[in-house]
Coordinates of C-alpha atoms in Angstrom, one line a residue:
M27 CA 170.9 -118.5 26.9
S28 CA 173.2 -115.3 28.1
E29 CA 172.0 -114.1 31.2
L30 CA 169.6 -111.0 30.6
S31 CA 169.8 -107.2 31.8
F32 CA 167.5 -105.6 34.1
T33 CA 165.6 -103.9 31.3
E34 CA 165.2 -106.7 29.1
E35 CA 163.4 -108.4 32.7
N36 CA 161.7 -105.3 32.6
Y37 CA 160.7 -105.5 28.8
L38 CA 159.3 -109.6 29.4
K39 CA 157.5 -108.6 32.2
A40 CA 155.6 -105.5 30.6
I41 CA 154.8 -107.8 27.4
Y42 CA 153.7 -110.3 29.7
Y43 CA 151.0 -108.1 31.8
L44 CA 149.8 -106.6 27.9
Q45 CA 149.3 -110.1 27.0
Q46 CA 147.0 -110.9 30.0
E47 CA 145.0 -107.8 29.0
S48 CA 144.7 -108.4 25.5
A49 CA 142.0 -110.3 24.4
T50 CA 144.4 -111.9 21.4
Q51 CA 147.4 -112.3 23.5
D52 CA 149.6 -110.4 21.3
V53 CA 150.6 -106.8 21.8
S54 CA 151.8 -104.0 19.4
V55 CA 155.0 -101.6 19.7
N56 CA 153.1 -98.7 20.5
E57 CA 151.3 -100.8 23.7
I58 CA 155.0 -101.9 24.8
A59 CA 156.4 -98.4 24.5
E60 CA 153.3 -96.5 26.5
R61 CA 153.7 -99.3 29.3
M62 CA 157.6 -98.9 29.4
S63 CA 157.1 -94.9 28.9
T64 CA 159.5 -94.9 26.0
R65 CA 159.7 -94.2 22.4
P66 CA 158.2 -96.9 19.9
A67 CA 162.2 -97.1 18.2
T68 CA 163.5 -97.8 21.4
V69 CA 161.0 -100.5 21.6
T70 CA 161.9 -102.1 18.4
D71 CA 165.6 -102.2 18.9
M72 CA 165.0 -104.2 22.3
L73 CA 162.2 -106.5 20.4
R74 CA 164.8 -107.5 18.2
K75 CA 167.0 -108.3 20.6
L76 CA 164.4 -110.5 22.4
S77 CA 163.8 -111.9 19.0
D78 CA 167.7 -112.9 19.0
K79 CA 167.3 -114.6 22.4
K80 CA 164.3 -116.5 21.4
L81 CA 162.3 -114.9 24.3
I82 CA 159.5 -113.2 21.7
H83 CA 158.0 -114.0 18.4
Y84 CA 158.9 -110.9 16.5
E85 CA 158.2 -109.9 12.9
K86 CA 158.7 -106.3 11.6
Y87 CA 155.3 -104.2 11.7
K88 CA 153.3 -107.1 13.3
K89 CA 152.3 -107.4 16.7
T90 CA 154.7 -109.6 19.2
K91 CA 154.0 -111.8 21.8
L92 CA 155.9 -113.8 24.3
S93 CA 157.6 -117.3 23.4
K94 CA 157.6 -120.1 25.8
T95 CA 161.1 -119.7 27.0
G96 CA 160.0 -115.6 27.3
T97 CA 157.0 -116.6 28.9
G98 CA 158.8 -119.0 31.5
S99 CA 161.1 -116.2 32.2
A100 CA 158.5 -113.3 32.9
L101 CA 157.2 -116.2 35.2
Q102 CA 160.2 -116.3 37.3
I103 CA 160.6 -112.6 37.3
I104 CA 157.2 -112.1 38.4
R105 CA 157.7 -114.6 41.2
K106 CA 160.4 -112.9 42.6
H107 CA 158.8 -109.6 42.3
R108 CA 155.9 -111.0 44.3
L109 CA 157.6 -112.8 46.8
W110 CA 160.1 -109.9 47.7
E111 CA 156.1 -108.3 48.4
V112 CA 155.4 -110.7 50.8
F113 CA 158.5 -110.6 52.7
L114 CA 158.6 -106.4 52.8
H115 CA 154.8 -106.4 54.0
E116 CA 155.2 -109.2 56.5
K117 CA 158.6 -108.9 57.8
L118 CA 159.8 -105.2 57.3
K119 CA 156.3 -104.0 57.6
F120 CA 156.3 -101.9 54.9
S121 CA 152.6 -100.7 54.0
W122 CA 150.9 -102.4 51.0
D123 CA 151.5 -99.2 48.8
E124 CA 155.2 -99.3 49.6
V125 CA 156.1 -102.7 48.4
H126 CA 155.7 -102.5 44.5
V127 CA 158.9 -99.8 44.4
V128 CA 160.8 -101.9 46.7
A129 CA 160.3 -104.9 44.8
E130 CA 161.1 -103.4 41.3
E131 CA 164.7 -103.4 42.4
L132 CA 165.1 -106.6 44.1
E133 CA 163.2 -108.8 41.8
H134 CA 166.6 -108.6 39.7
I135 CA 168.8 -110.3 42.2
R136 CA 170.0 -113.4 40.4
S137 CA 170.1 -116.1 42.8
A138 CA 167.7 -118.9 42.6
Q139 CA 168.8 -120.7 45.7
L140 CA 168.1 -117.2 47.6
I141 CA 164.4 -117.0 46.0
E142 CA 163.7 -120.5 47.0
R143 CA 164.9 -120.1 50.8
L144 CA 163.0 -116.7 50.8
D145 CA 159.8 -118.8 49.6
E146 CA 160.4 -121.2 52.3
F147 CA 161.2 -119.0 54.8
L148 CA 157.7 -117.3 54.1
G149 CA 155.7 -120.2 54.2
F150 CA 155.7 -120.8 50.5
P151 CA 152.7 -117.9 50.2
R152 CA 150.3 -118.1 47.5
F153 CA 149.7 -114.5 47.0
D154 CA 151.2 -111.0 47.3
P155 CA 149.8 -108.2 49.4
H156 CA 147.7 -107.1 46.3
G157 CA 146.0 -110.4 46.2
D158 CA 147.8 -111.7 43.2
P159 CA 148.8 -115.3 42.8
I160 CA 152.5 -116.1 43.2
P161 CA 153.9 -118.1 40.6
N162 CA 155.4 -121.4 41.7
A163 CA 159.0 -122.9 41.3
A164 CA 158.0 -124.4 38.0
G165 CA 156.7 -121.1 36.7
E166 CA 152.7 -122.5 37.1
I167 CA 150.3 -119.4 38.3
M168 CA 147.1 -120.1 39.7
P169 CA 144.0 -118.2 38.0
A170 CA 143.1 -114.8 39.6
S171 CA 139.3 -113.9 40.2
N172 CA 138.5 -111.3 37.4
T173 CA 134.9 -110.5 39.1
T174 CA 135.2 -107.1 40.1
L175 CA 132.8 -105.4 42.6
A176 CA 131.3 -103.3 39.8
E177 CA 129.9 -106.5 38.5
S178 CA 128.3 -108.0 41.6
E179 CA 124.8 -107.9 42.4
P180 CA 123.1 -106.6 45.5
G181 CA 123.0 -108.7 48.4
K182 CA 125.9 -110.8 47.6
K183 CA 128.2 -111.7 50.6
L184 CA 131.5 -111.0 49.0
K185 CA 135.5 -111.2 49.8
L186 CA 138.1 -108.9 48.6
V187 CA 140.9 -110.9 47.0
A188 CA 143.1 -108.9 44.7
V189 CA 143.1 -104.8 43.6
K190 CA 143.7 -104.0 39.7
D191 CA 145.5 -100.5 40.2
T192 CA 148.3 -101.3 42.6
S193 CA 149.6 -97.4 42.7
S194 CA 150.5 -95.9 45.7
A195 CA 147.7 -93.2 45.5
F196 CA 144.7 -95.6 45.0
L197 CA 145.9 -98.3 47.4
Q198 CA 146.0 -95.3 50.0
H199 CA 142.7 -94.2 49.2
L200 CA 141.6 -97.7 50.1
E201 CA 143.2 -97.6 53.2
R202 CA 140.7 -94.8 54.1
F203 CA 137.6 -97.0 53.9
G204 CA 139.4 -99.7 55.8
L205 CA 139.4 -101.9 52.8
H206 CA 142.3 -104.3 52.7
I207 CA 142.8 -108.0 51.2
G208 CA 140.4 -110.5 52.5
I209 CA 137.7 -107.7 54.2
A210 CA 134.2 -108.8 53.8
L211 CA 132.1 -107.0 51.9
L212 CA 128.2 -106.9 51.1
V213 CA 126.7 -105.2 48.4
K214 CA 123.9 -103.0 49.3
E215 CA 122.7 -100.8 45.9
Q216 CA 124.2 -100.2 42.8
L217 CA 123.3 -97.0 41.3
P218 CA 122.9 -96.8 37.5
F219 CA 123.5 -93.3 37.1
D220 CA 126.9 -93.0 37.9
K221 CA 127.7 -97.0 38.7
S222 CA 128.8 -96.0 42.0
V223 CA 128.1 -99.0 44.5
M224 CA 126.6 -99.0 48.4
V225 CA 128.7 -101.7 50.2
A226 CA 129.2 -102.3 53.7
I227 CA 132.8 -103.4 54.3
G228 CA 133.5 -105.7 57.0
N229 CA 131.1 -104.7 60.4
K230 CA 131.0 -101.0 59.3
E231 CA 128.0 -99.0 58.3
P232 CA 127.6 -98.8 54.4
V233 CA 129.8 -96.4 52.3
M234 CA 129.2 -95.3 48.5
L235 CA 132.1 -96.2 46.7
S236 CA 132.8 -95.0 43.2
E237 CA 133.0 -96.6 39.7
K238 CA 136.6 -96.4 39.6
I239 CA 137.0 -98.1 42.9
A240 CA 134.6 -100.3 42.3
V241 CA 136.0 -101.6 38.9
N242 CA 139.1 -102.0 40.5
L243 CA 138.3 -104.5 43.3
L244 CA 138.1 -107.8 42.5
V245 CA 136.1 -110.1 44.5
I246 CA 135.0 -113.6 45.1
E247 CA 131.6 -114.9 47.1
A248 CA 132.1 -115.4 50.8
G249 CA 133.2 -118.6 51.9
K250 CA 134.9 -119.9 48.5
K251 CA 138.9 -120.0 48.5

């Protein structure tokens, strides 16, 4: 298969993420267009190119999905992106709300040897700064937690393991509450009126988190890995 353009790589990654959000594991042209901030006609042209390269299963006027080869390619792009995020955060001291934009550029570096050495240099990290699992060199990825703080019962001792919204504005907002990956949480109360959650963060006094925050925080029970 010929080398992929940066744009083709971005489409594969976008389709992969959309499939993860879809109950049926396939996605429409309009969904891809919205994710890529482009016109449906532009998406259709790209899907034809990706289909010619056997990276997607595509039929005109039907939804599409990645082929096995396309999934493997998407996971390698995601692997590079998340490893670069770890490097930027741990070694260059970028904050967790800054790493994504820079990693979007670095993920397109071609050298497989560089990525394997980067992985080794970082100590083979399992998660990126936002708590997302990093695919290994074989393209295998561990399942992530899908339990949100909003779904957690009062009295539960939890650990924050990932955030669904990784926009800079949201991450900066979390920092105001002292929220970061690995922090201990204790749910005190859930308010049915607006679905906000009263939670103790670390050893601090309980604070009220909005529903928008709670549904974007992924947690596991304390003590679990």
